[in-house]
Amino acid sequence: MQEAVTGRNYRNINVNLKKNAEWLYWGWFLVSILAKCFYFQFTTQANIRPFITSDNLRMLLSSFSIVLMVTSLVFMFSNRKRNIVLFIVNFLLITILVADTNFYRYYYNAISIPVFYQFDVTMVSSVDSSIMSLFKVKDILYLADLPVMIALLIYISKKSIAAHVAFKKRCVAGLLVLAVALTGFLGAYVKADRKSFSHDNNYVVKSMGVFYFHLYDAQSFIKEKMDEKIGISAEDKRSIKTFYEKKEKALDTGTDDKYEGIAAGKNLMVVQIEAMQGFVVNREINGKEITPNLNKLLKDSLYFNNIYYQVAGGNTSDAEFLTNTSLYPLKEGAVYHRFPENAYQSTANILKEKGYSTYSAHAFYPTFWNRNEMHKTLGFDKFLNQDDFVMDDFAGWDGASALSDMSFFRQTLDKIDTSKPFYSFLITLSSHHPFEYFKDYDFDVGELQDTYLGNYLKAANYADKSIGFLLEELKKRGLYENTLLAFYGDHSAVPKHQSQELFDFLGSEFSELSWTQLQKVPLIIHGPGLEGGQVINKIGGQIDVLPTIANLMGIEAPYALGKDMLNSSKGYAVLRNGTVITDDFIYLNNLREAYRPDNGELLPEDSYKEELYELQKQLDISDEIIFKNALKEDEKTGEP
Ligand code: GP9
Ligand code: MN
């Protein structure tokens, strides 16, 4: 009896499954992909809790509609093929999600088309260790639907039970679903704050989902290409000029420039320190300073402690670009890869005209970030790269193949011709993510031993030690006193998905506001005639390095978009994602809200809107200059 019932039940299930297997297969696909989109938002920190917000609902509606659009097209395939095509589509969508997730964890951005400009073999193999460290076991969720999908697909194919629908009917059904999907999509689209899209890809992802982002990205890419072709008009030139004039007026202090030309004719050495964040400076762990040498240097220097990094997809190379040209990097991809043939006003180009010899140095593959091309464009006579160094000591990132900072500094000083004024731009490497190399490095981080943050603090301590060595060498060689020295960090070390560890260490709470306020790098300037021990807490960014140095060196940089940090009436920083930090408000582009910096109170839009738009316009002007090669000299006038 028992057996008979079981047998009948089994037969019933089988019949039902036969009837519904295809529905189940398609439904399972839709539900799974939606769950994955949701997971994506939170694991990448494109979005934070609560789970139910208007952004999230809009993101789900938009993603569901896009997936439905694709599904409706797949449905039009022949009866035999459509289930296999759906499987392939699912696989492609998974690939997009997995790739974007890992890219996000490192760059805090989704992959955009311009990113592909920067893929070469050295680049991919070098970031391998960084990227591999970003996979998380929970990401298995992206594949969790596959066993059921495969089982159903095999079942459907074996039993040949794909519902036979005539071509005409398939088209009608497909078009109907397409219409529903379009309606859903438009519903989400009209509700999104599309004005915030232009500065921030993350906001596009956050509010319309990662699939929409890729469509948006393709469209923007085509538009940019067309703009590039059209080139610059007289009207564009006029509006750029007016912008500079207005900016100059707004920042004028009405007094003579402080420290103007104090280092004129001296050497200039700028050191960009890999992943050196502001919070490590003047901080101790277990009673020991993390950066004792930088801390000591501060006593003899100007310390700018409110400098935000402004890099985007070009990471290290963006920092180089910001400080050497005083233009913003691009929203997508690295300007080093995308516009290496443009004309730029740069520190090296200006100093060369004054008779300086100019060197850049970075002991890594010359092609990485396209430096071999771009450093020429930026006016460096010589780019000292891996091929110029004896690989006698290794440390950090790519432990086995990256020259240690210590050896890098020692060898670089031997290579610079110091018999005439020089500008040298040194880019360190050892303290590069994921910092695991320093796990056993001799610097006690107590409880943080064997943690991501602990390894970073050790790396920062190593970088600091090498800087101590560099300073000693400069003194020994008689260069310390006649060189204007600037040190700054290139970008963050702690990504957002690792923020909790950092807030625990600092003893504070995560909020979008406090997170943004942590995105600072130290800027230290030491020079002859500069009174040491001054802390300058004016708000600025990496874009301000060139104009500040230009004033000290007594040179002109009229096309700098940044400000002279020692002679401007206002402090502010515009981040590449459209976030703006000023003394009066902090506008977070991902939330489209502004807060009072002192007490975190939410501000009414009217109180900051005008200034916000004016400052954000700098991003558009910078883009226009780059896309249209606006600083290229006119053959007739010799002027840009
Ligand atoms: C490699 C180094 C690292 O040359 O500049 O670049 P990053 O990964 O930090 O952008
Ligand atoms: Mn870097």
Coordinates of C-alpha atoms in Angstrom, one line a residue, residues 30-548:
L30 CA 15.0 35.3 -12.9
V31 CA 14.8 34.9 -9.1
S32 CA 18.5 33.8 -8.8
I33 CA 19.8 36.7 -10.9
L34 CA 17.8 39.2 -8.9
A35 CA 19.1 37.8 -5.6
K36 CA 22.6 38.1 -7.0
C37 CA 22.0 41.7 -8.0
F38 CA 21.0 42.4 -4.5
Y39 CA 24.0 40.6 -3.0
F40 CA 26.2 42.5 -5.4
Q41 CA 25.0 45.9 -4.0
F42 CA 26.0 45.0 -0.5
T43 CA 29.1 42.9 -0.9
T44 CA 30.7 45.7 -3.0
Q45 CA 29.4 48.3 -0.6
A46 CA 27.9 50.1 -3.5
N47 CA 25.0 50.3 -1.1
I48 CA 24.8 50.0 2.7
R49 CA 21.9 49.0 4.9
P50 CA 19.0 49.2 5.4
F51 CA 18.0 46.7 2.7
I52 CA 14.8 48.4 1.8
T53 CA 15.4 51.9 0.5
S54 CA 14.1 53.7 -2.5
D55 CA 17.5 53.3 -4.2
N56 CA 17.4 49.5 -3.7
L57 CA 13.8 49.1 -4.9
R58 CA 14.7 51.2 -8.0
M59 CA 17.8 49.2 -8.5
L60 CA 15.8 45.9 -8.3
L61 CA 13.1 47.2 -10.6
S62 CA 15.7 48.4 -13.1
S63 CA 17.7 45.2 -13.0
F64 CA 14.7 43.0 -13.2
S65 CA 13.4 45.0 -16.2
I66 CA 16.7 44.7 -18.0
V67 CA 17.0 41.0 -17.3
L68 CA 13.4 40.6 -18.5
M69 CA 14.2 42.5 -21.7
V70 CA 17.1 40.1 -22.4
T71 CA 14.9 37.1 -21.5
S72 CA 12.2 38.2 -23.9
L73 CA 14.7 38.3 -26.7
V74 CA 15.9 34.8 -25.8
F75 CA 12.4 33.6 -25.8
M76 CA 12.2 34.3 -29.5
F77 CA 14.8 31.7 -30.2
S78 CA 13.7 28.3 -31.7
N79 CA 12.1 25.8 -29.3
R80 CA 15.2 23.6 -29.2
K81 CA 17.7 26.4 -28.7
R82 CA 16.1 28.9 -26.3
N83 CA 16.8 27.0 -23.1
I84 CA 20.5 26.6 -24.0
V85 CA 20.7 30.3 -25.0
L86 CA 19.2 31.2 -21.6
F87 CA 21.9 29.2 -19.9
I88 CA 24.6 31.0 -21.8
V89 CA 23.0 34.4 -21.0
N90 CA 22.9 33.4 -17.3
F91 CA 26.6 32.5 -17.5
L92 CA 27.5 35.8 -19.1
L93 CA 25.6 37.7 -16.4
I94 CA 27.4 35.7 -13.7
T95 CA 30.7 36.6 -15.3
I96 CA 29.8 40.3 -15.3
L97 CA 28.8 40.2 -11.6
V98 CA 31.9 38.2 -10.5
A99 CA 34.3 40.5 -12.5
D100 CA 32.6 43.7 -11.2
T101 CA 32.6 42.4 -7.6
N102 CA 36.3 41.9 -7.5
F103 CA 37.1 45.0 -9.4
Y104 CA 34.9 46.9 -7.0
R105 CA 36.7 45.5 -4.0
Y106 CA 40.0 46.9 -5.3
Y107 CA 39.0 50.0 -7.2
Y108 CA 35.6 50.7 -5.6
N109 CA 34.1 51.0 -9.1
A110 CA 32.5 48.8 -11.7
I111 CA 34.5 47.9 -14.8
S112 CA 34.0 50.4 -17.6
I113 CA 35.0 50.2 -21.2
P114 CA 38.0 52.6 -20.9
V115 CA 39.4 50.2 -18.3
F116 CA 40.3 47.9 -21.2
Y117 CA 42.7 50.4 -22.5
Q118 CA 45.0 49.7 -19.6
F119 CA 45.1 45.9 -19.8
D120 CA 48.5 44.6 -20.9
V121 CA 50.3 41.5 -19.8
T122 CA 52.5 43.1 -17.2
M123 CA 49.5 44.9 -15.7
V124 CA 47.4 41.8 -15.4
S125 CA 50.1 39.5 -14.1
S126 CA 51.2 42.1 -11.5
V127 CA 47.8 42.8 -10.0
D128 CA 47.1 39.1 -9.9
S129 CA 48.1 38.8 -6.2
S130 CA 46.0 41.8 -5.4
I131 CA 42.9 40.6 -7.3
M132 CA 43.3 37.0 -6.0
S133 CA 43.2 38.3 -2.5
L134 CA 39.8 39.8 -3.1
F135 CA 37.8 36.6 -3.8
K136 CA 35.6 35.7 -0.9
V137 CA 34.1 32.3 -0.1
K138 CA 30.6 33.8 0.1
D139 CA 30.9 34.8 -3.6
I140 CA 30.0 31.2 -4.3
L141 CA 26.5 32.5 -4.2
Y142 CA 27.0 33.7 -7.7
L143 CA 27.2 30.1 -8.8
A144 CA 24.7 28.6 -6.4
D145 CA 21.9 28.5 -8.9
L146 CA 23.9 26.5 -11.4
P147 CA 23.3 22.9 -10.1
V148 CA 19.5 23.5 -10.4
M149 CA 19.8 25.2 -13.8
I150 CA 22.0 22.4 -15.1
A151 CA 19.7 19.6 -13.7
L152 CA 16.6 21.3 -15.2
L153 CA 18.3 21.9 -18.5
I154 CA 19.4 18.3 -18.8
Y155 CA 15.9 17.1 -17.8
I156 CA 14.2 19.4 -20.4
S157 CA 16.6 18.4 -23.1
K158 CA 16.5 14.7 -22.4
K159 CA 12.8 14.4 -22.2
S160 CA 12.4 16.9 -25.2
I161 CA 9.7 18.7 -23.2
A162 CA 10.5 22.2 -24.3
A163 CA 7.0 23.6 -25.0
H164 CA 6.5 23.8 -28.7
V165 CA 5.4 27.4 -29.4
A166 CA 5.0 28.6 -33.0
F167 CA 7.4 31.3 -34.2
K168 CA 4.6 33.9 -34.5
K169 CA 3.4 33.2 -31.0
R170 CA 6.9 33.4 -29.6
C171 CA 7.4 36.8 -31.2
V172 CA 4.1 38.1 -29.8
A173 CA 4.9 36.8 -26.3
G174 CA 8.4 38.1 -26.5
L175 CA 7.3 41.6 -27.6
L176 CA 4.6 41.7 -24.8
V177 CA 7.2 40.8 -22.2
L178 CA 9.5 43.4 -23.7
A179 CA 6.8 46.1 -23.4
V180 CA 6.3 45.2 -19.7
A181 CA 10.0 45.3 -19.1
L182 CA 10.4 48.6 -20.9
T183 CA 7.6 50.1 -18.8
G184 CA 9.2 48.8 -15.6
F185 CA 12.6 50.2 -16.7
L186 CA 11.3 53.6 -17.5
G187 CA 9.5 53.7 -14.2
A188 CA 12.8 53.3 -12.4
Y189 CA 14.7 55.6 -14.8
V190 CA 12.5 58.6 -14.5
K191 CA 12.8 58.4 -10.7
A192 CA 16.6 58.3 -10.6
D193 CA 18.6 61.4 -9.9
R194 CA 20.3 61.4 -13.3
K195 CA 22.2 64.6 -12.7
S196 CA 24.4 62.7 -10.2
F197 CA 25.3 60.2 -12.8
S198 CA 27.7 62.4 -14.7
H199 CA 30.4 62.5 -11.9
D200 CA 29.9 59.1 -10.3
N201 CA 29.7 55.7 -11.8
N202 CA 29.0 54.3 -8.3
Y203 CA 25.9 56.3 -8.1
V204 CA 24.7 54.8 -11.4
V205 CA 25.3 51.3 -10.0
K206 CA 23.7 52.1 -6.7
S207 CA 20.5 53.6 -8.1
M208 CA 20.0 51.6 -11.3
G209 CA 22.0 48.5 -10.8
V210 CA 25.2 47.1 -12.4
F211 CA 23.5 45.9 -15.6
Y212 CA 22.2 49.3 -16.4
F213 CA 25.6 50.8 -15.6
H214 CA 27.1 48.8 -18.4
L215 CA 24.6 50.1 -20.9
Y216 CA 25.1 53.7 -19.6
D217 CA 28.8 53.2 -19.8
A218 CA 28.7 52.1 -23.4
Q219 CA 26.5 55.1 -24.3
S220 CA 28.9 57.6 -22.5
F221 CA 31.9 56.0 -24.2
I222 CA 30.4 56.5 -27.7
K223 CA 29.5 60.2 -26.8
E224 CA 33.0 60.9 -25.5
K225 CA 34.5 59.4 -28.7
M226 CA 32.3 61.7 -30.8
D227 CA 33.3 64.8 -28.7
E228 CA 37.0 63.9 -29.2
K229 CA 36.5 63.9 -32.9
I230 CA 34.7 67.2 -33.0
G231 CA 37.6 68.9 -31.1
I232 CA 37.7 72.3 -29.5
S233 CA 35.8 75.3 -30.7
A234 CA 36.4 79.0 -30.1
E235 CA 33.4 79.1 -27.9
D236 CA 34.8 76.2 -25.8
K237 CA 38.1 78.0 -25.4
R238 CA 36.3 81.2 -24.3
S239 CA 34.3 79.4 -21.7
I240 CA 37.4 77.6 -20.3
K241 CA 39.2 81.0 -20.1
T242 CA 36.2 82.6 -18.3
F243 CA 36.2 79.7 -15.8
Y244 CA 39.8 80.2 -14.9
E245 CA 39.4 83.9 -14.5
K246 CA 36.4 83.4 -12.2
K247 CA 38.2 80.9 -10.1
E248 CA 41.2 83.1 -9.7
K249 CA 39.0 85.9 -8.5
A250 CA 37.2 83.7 -6.0
L251 CA 40.4 82.5 -4.4
D252 CA 42.3 85.8 -4.3
T253 CA 43.3 86.7 -0.8
G254 CA 43.8 90.4 -1.7
T255 CA 47.4 90.3 -0.2
D256 CA 50.8 89.5 -1.5
D257 CA 51.6 85.8 -2.0
K258 CA 53.1 84.2 1.1
Y259 CA 56.4 82.4 0.6
E260 CA 56.4 83.3 -3.1
G261 CA 59.6 82.2 -4.9
I262 CA 61.2 81.1 -1.6
A263 CA 62.7 78.1 -3.3
A264 CA 63.3 79.6 -6.7
G265 CA 66.3 78.0 -8.4
K266 CA 66.5 75.2 -5.9
N267 CA 66.1 71.5 -6.7
L268 CA 62.7 70.0 -6.4
M269 CA 62.1 66.4 -5.2
V270 CA 58.5 65.1 -5.0
V271 CA 58.0 61.7 -3.5
Q272 CA 54.7 59.9 -4.0
I273 CA 54.3 57.2 -1.4
E274 CA 52.3 54.1 -2.2
A275 CA 49.0 53.8 -0.2
M276 CA 50.1 56.2 2.5
Q277 CA 46.9 57.3 4.2
G278 CA 46.6 60.3 6.5
F279 CA 45.5 58.3 9.6
V280 CA 48.8 56.6 10.2
V281 CA 50.7 59.9 10.6
N282 CA 51.3 60.9 14.2
R283 CA 49.6 57.7 15.4
E284 CA 51.0 55.1 17.7
I285 CA 50.2 51.4 18.1
N286 CA 51.4 49.6 21.2
G287 CA 53.3 52.7 22.3
K288 CA 55.2 52.9 19.0
E289 CA 54.9 55.5 16.3
I290 CA 53.8 54.0 13.0
T291 CA 55.6 56.6 11.0
P292 CA 58.4 58.0 13.2
N293 CA 60.5 59.4 10.3
L294 CA 57.6 61.3 8.8
N295 CA 56.5 62.5 12.2
K296 CA 60.1 63.9 12.8
L297 CA 60.1 65.5 9.4
L298 CA 56.9 67.4 10.2
K299 CA 58.7 69.3 12.9
D300 CA 60.9 70.8 10.2
S301 CA 58.2 71.2 7.5
L302 CA 54.7 72.4 6.6
Y303 CA 52.2 69.6 7.2
F304 CA 49.0 69.8 5.3
N305 CA 46.7 67.5 7.2
N306 CA 43.5 68.0 5.4
I307 CA 44.4 66.8 1.9
Y308 CA 42.0 64.4 0.1
Y309 CA 43.1 62.0 -2.6
Q310 CA 41.2 62.5 -5.8
V311 CA 42.1 59.5 -7.8
A312 CA 39.6 57.4 -9.9
G313 CA 40.1 54.4 -12.2
G314 CA 43.8 55.3 -12.8
N315 CA 44.7 54.9 -9.2
T316 CA 48.5 55.5 -8.7
S317 CA 48.8 57.0 -12.2
D318 CA 45.9 59.4 -11.4
A319 CA 47.7 60.6 -8.3
E320 CA 50.8 61.3 -10.5
F321 CA 48.6 63.1 -13.0
L322 CA 46.8 65.2 -10.4
T323 CA 50.0 66.5 -8.7
N324 CA 52.0 67.0 -11.9
T325 CA 49.3 68.7 -14.0
S326 CA 46.8 70.1 -11.6
L327 CA 44.0 68.6 -13.7
Y328 CA 41.4 66.0 -12.5
P329 CA 41.8 62.4 -13.6
L330 CA 39.0 61.0 -15.7
K331 CA 35.8 59.5 -14.3
E332 CA 36.6 56.3 -16.2
G333 CA 39.9 54.6 -17.0
A334 CA 43.3 56.1 -16.6
V335 CA 44.1 59.3 -18.4
Y336 CA 47.6 57.8 -18.7
H337 CA 46.2 55.2 -21.0
R338 CA 43.6 57.2 -22.7
F339 CA 45.2 60.5 -23.5
P340 CA 49.0 60.1 -23.5
E341 CA 49.4 62.2 -26.6
N342 CA 47.7 65.3 -25.3
A343 CA 49.6 68.5 -24.4
Y344 CA 49.7 69.2 -20.7
Q345 CA 51.0 72.0 -18.5
S346 CA 53.1 70.1 -16.0
T347 CA 55.7 70.7 -13.3
A348 CA 58.5 69.1 -15.4
N349 CA 57.5 70.9 -18.6
I350 CA 57.5 74.3 -16.8
L351 CA 60.8 73.6 -14.9
K352 CA 62.5 72.4 -18.1
E353 CA 62.0 75.8 -19.6
K354 CA 63.9 77.2 -16.6
G355 CA 66.9 74.9 -17.4
Y356 CA 66.1 72.1 -15.0
S357 CA 66.9 68.5 -15.7
T358 CA 63.9 66.3 -15.0
Y359 CA 63.7 62.7 -13.8
S360 CA 60.9 60.4 -12.8
A361 CA 61.6 57.1 -11.1
H362 CA 59.6 54.0 -10.3
A363 CA 61.3 50.6 -10.1
F364 CA 58.7 48.7 -12.0
Y365 CA 57.8 47.7 -15.5
P366 CA 58.1 50.8 -17.7
T367 CA 54.8 50.0 -19.5
F368 CA 52.8 49.7 -16.3
W369 CA 50.1 52.4 -16.3
N370 CA 51.6 53.4 -19.7
R371 CA 54.3 55.5 -17.8
N372 CA 56.9 55.0 -20.5
E373 CA 54.7 57.1 -22.8
M374 CA 53.1 59.4 -20.4
H375 CA 56.2 60.5 -18.4
K376 CA 57.6 61.7 -21.7
T377 CA 54.5 63.7 -22.3
L378 CA 54.7 65.1 -18.8
G379 CA 58.1 66.5 -19.6
F380 CA 60.5 64.0 -17.9
D381 CA 63.8 63.8 -19.7
K382 CA 64.4 60.4 -18.2
F383 CA 62.1 57.8 -16.7
L384 CA 64.1 55.6 -14.5
N385 CA 62.3 52.2 -14.4
Q386 CA 63.0 48.6 -13.5
D387 CA 65.4 48.3 -16.4
D388 CA 67.6 50.9 -14.9
F389 CA 67.9 49.4 -11.5
V390 CA 69.9 46.5 -10.1
M391 CA 67.4 44.2 -8.5
D392 CA 69.4 43.7 -5.4
D393 CA 66.7 43.8 -2.7
F394 CA 63.0 42.9 -2.8
A395 CA 60.1 44.0 -0.6
G396 CA 56.4 44.4 -0.7
W397 CA 53.7 44.0 -3.2
D398 CA 55.1 41.5 -5.7
G399 CA 57.7 40.3 -3.2
A400 CA 59.6 38.3 -5.7
S401 CA 60.0 40.9 -8.4
A402 CA 59.5 44.4 -6.9
L403 CA 62.6 46.3 -5.9
S404 CA 62.4 47.5 -2.2
D405 CA 61.9 51.2 -1.6
M406 CA 65.1 51.3 0.3
S407 CA 67.2 50.1 -2.6
F408 CA 65.1 52.2 -4.9
F409 CA 65.9 55.4 -3.1
R410 CA 69.6 54.5 -2.8
Q411 CA 70.0 53.8 -6.5
T412 CA 67.9 56.7 -7.6
L413 CA 70.1 59.2 -5.8
D414 CA 73.1 57.7 -7.5
K415 CA 71.5 58.2 -10.9
I416 CA 70.5 61.9 -10.6
D417 CA 72.8 64.5 -12.1
T418 CA 73.0 66.9 -9.2
S419 CA 75.5 69.3 -10.8
K420 CA 72.6 71.4 -12.1
P421 CA 69.1 72.1 -10.8
F422 CA 66.8 69.1 -11.1
Y423 CA 63.2 68.1 -10.6
S424 CA 63.0 64.5 -9.5
F425 CA 59.6 62.7 -9.1
L426 CA 60.0 59.4 -7.1
I427 CA 57.1 56.9 -6.9
T428 CA 57.5 54.2 -4.3
L429 CA 56.1 50.7 -4.5
S430 CA 56.7 48.5 -1.5
S431 CA 53.6 49.4 0.5
H432 CA 51.2 48.2 -2.1
H433 CA 48.0 46.3 -1.4
P434 CA 47.5 43.5 -0.2
F435 CA 50.5 44.1 2.3
E436 CA 50.8 40.4 3.0
Y437 CA 54.5 40.4 2.4
F438 CA 54.9 42.4 5.6
K439 CA 53.1 39.8 7.8
D440 CA 56.3 38.8 9.6
Y441 CA 58.0 42.2 9.3
D442 CA 59.4 43.3 12.6
F443 CA 57.0 46.0 13.8
D444 CA 54.7 45.0 16.6
V445 CA 51.0 45.6 15.8
G446 CA 49.7 43.6 18.8
E447 CA 46.2 42.3 18.3
L448 CA 46.3 43.3 14.7
Q449 CA 49.0 40.7 13.9
D450 CA 47.9 38.6 10.9
T451 CA 45.1 41.0 10.0
Y452 CA 44.7 43.1 6.8
L453 CA 45.0 46.3 8.8
G454 CA 48.0 45.0 10.8
N455 CA 49.8 44.1 7.6
Y456 CA 49.1 47.5 6.3
L457 CA 50.5 49.3 9.4
K458 CA 53.6 47.2 9.0
A459 CA 53.9 48.2 5.3
A460 CA 53.4 51.9 6.3
N461 CA 56.2 51.5 8.9
Y462 CA 58.5 50.0 6.3
A463 CA 57.7 52.8 3.8
D464 CA 58.4 55.3 6.6
K465 CA 61.7 53.7 7.4
S466 CA 62.8 54.0 3.7
I467 CA 61.8 57.6 3.8
G468 CA 64.0 58.1 6.9
F469 CA 66.8 56.5 4.9
L470 CA 66.2 58.8 1.9
L471 CA 66.3 61.9 4.2
E472 CA 69.6 60.8 5.7
E473 CA 71.0 60.2 2.3
L474 CA 69.9 63.7 1.1
K475 CA 71.6 65.2 4.1
K476 CA 74.8 63.2 3.6
R477 CA 74.9 64.3 -0.1
G478 CA 74.3 67.9 0.8
L479 CA 71.0 68.0 -1.0
Y480 CA 68.6 68.4 2.0
E481 CA 69.2 72.1 2.3
N482 CA 68.9 73.2 -1.3
T483 CA 66.0 71.0 -2.3
L484 CA 62.3 71.7 -2.0
L485 CA 60.9 68.4 -0.8
A486 CA 57.3 67.2 -1.0
F487 CA 55.9 63.9 0.2
Y488 CA 52.3 62.7 -0.2
G489 CA 50.3 59.5 -0.4
D490 CA 48.7 58.4 -3.7
H491 CA 45.4 56.9 -2.5
S492 CA 43.8 54.8 0.2
A493 CA 45.1 51.5 1.6
V494 CA 42.0 50.3 3.3
P495 CA 39.1 49.6 0.9
K496 CA 35.5 50.3 2.0
H497 CA 34.7 46.6 2.4
Q498 CA 37.4 46.5 5.1
S499 CA 36.2 49.6 6.8
Q500 CA 35.0 48.0 10.1
E501 CA 38.5 46.9 11.0
L502 CA 39.8 50.4 10.5
F503 CA 37.0 52.1 12.6
D504 CA 37.6 49.6 15.4
F505 CA 41.2 50.5 15.4
L506 CA 40.5 54.3 15.4
G507 CA 37.8 53.8 18.0
S508 CA 35.1 55.5 16.0
E509 CA 31.9 54.5 14.2
F510 CA 31.3 54.0 10.5
S511 CA 29.1 56.5 8.7
E512 CA 29.3 57.6 5.1
L513 CA 30.4 61.0 6.4
S514 CA 33.2 59.7 8.7
W515 CA 34.3 57.3 5.9
T516 CA 34.6 60.2 3.5
Q517 CA 36.5 62.2 6.0
L518 CA 39.1 59.4 6.3
Q519 CA 40.0 59.5 2.7
K520 CA 43.0 61.8 3.2
V521 CA 46.6 61.5 2.4
P522 CA 49.4 63.4 4.2
L523 CA 51.2 66.2 2.3
I524 CA 54.4 67.4 3.7
I525 CA 56.5 70.2 2.2
H526 CA 60.0 70.9 3.5
G527 CA 62.1 73.6 2.0
P528 CA 64.8 76.2 2.5
G529 CA 63.3 79.2 4.3
L530 CA 60.1 77.5 5.3
E531 CA 59.4 77.6 9.0
G532 CA 58.9 74.1 10.3
G533 CA 56.3 72.7 12.6
Q534 CA 53.4 74.4 10.9
V535 CA 50.2 72.4 10.5
I536 CA 48.0 73.7 7.7
N537 CA 44.5 72.4 8.1
K538 CA 43.0 74.1 5.1
I539 CA 41.0 71.6 3.0
G540 CA 42.7 70.7 -0.2
G541 CA 43.4 67.8 -2.6
Q542 CA 46.2 66.4 -4.6
I543 CA 45.3 68.8 -7.4
D544 CA 46.7 71.6 -5.2
V545 CA 50.2 70.3 -5.1
L546 CA 51.4 71.9 -8.4
P547 CA 50.1 75.4 -7.7
T548 CA 51.4 75.3 -4.2

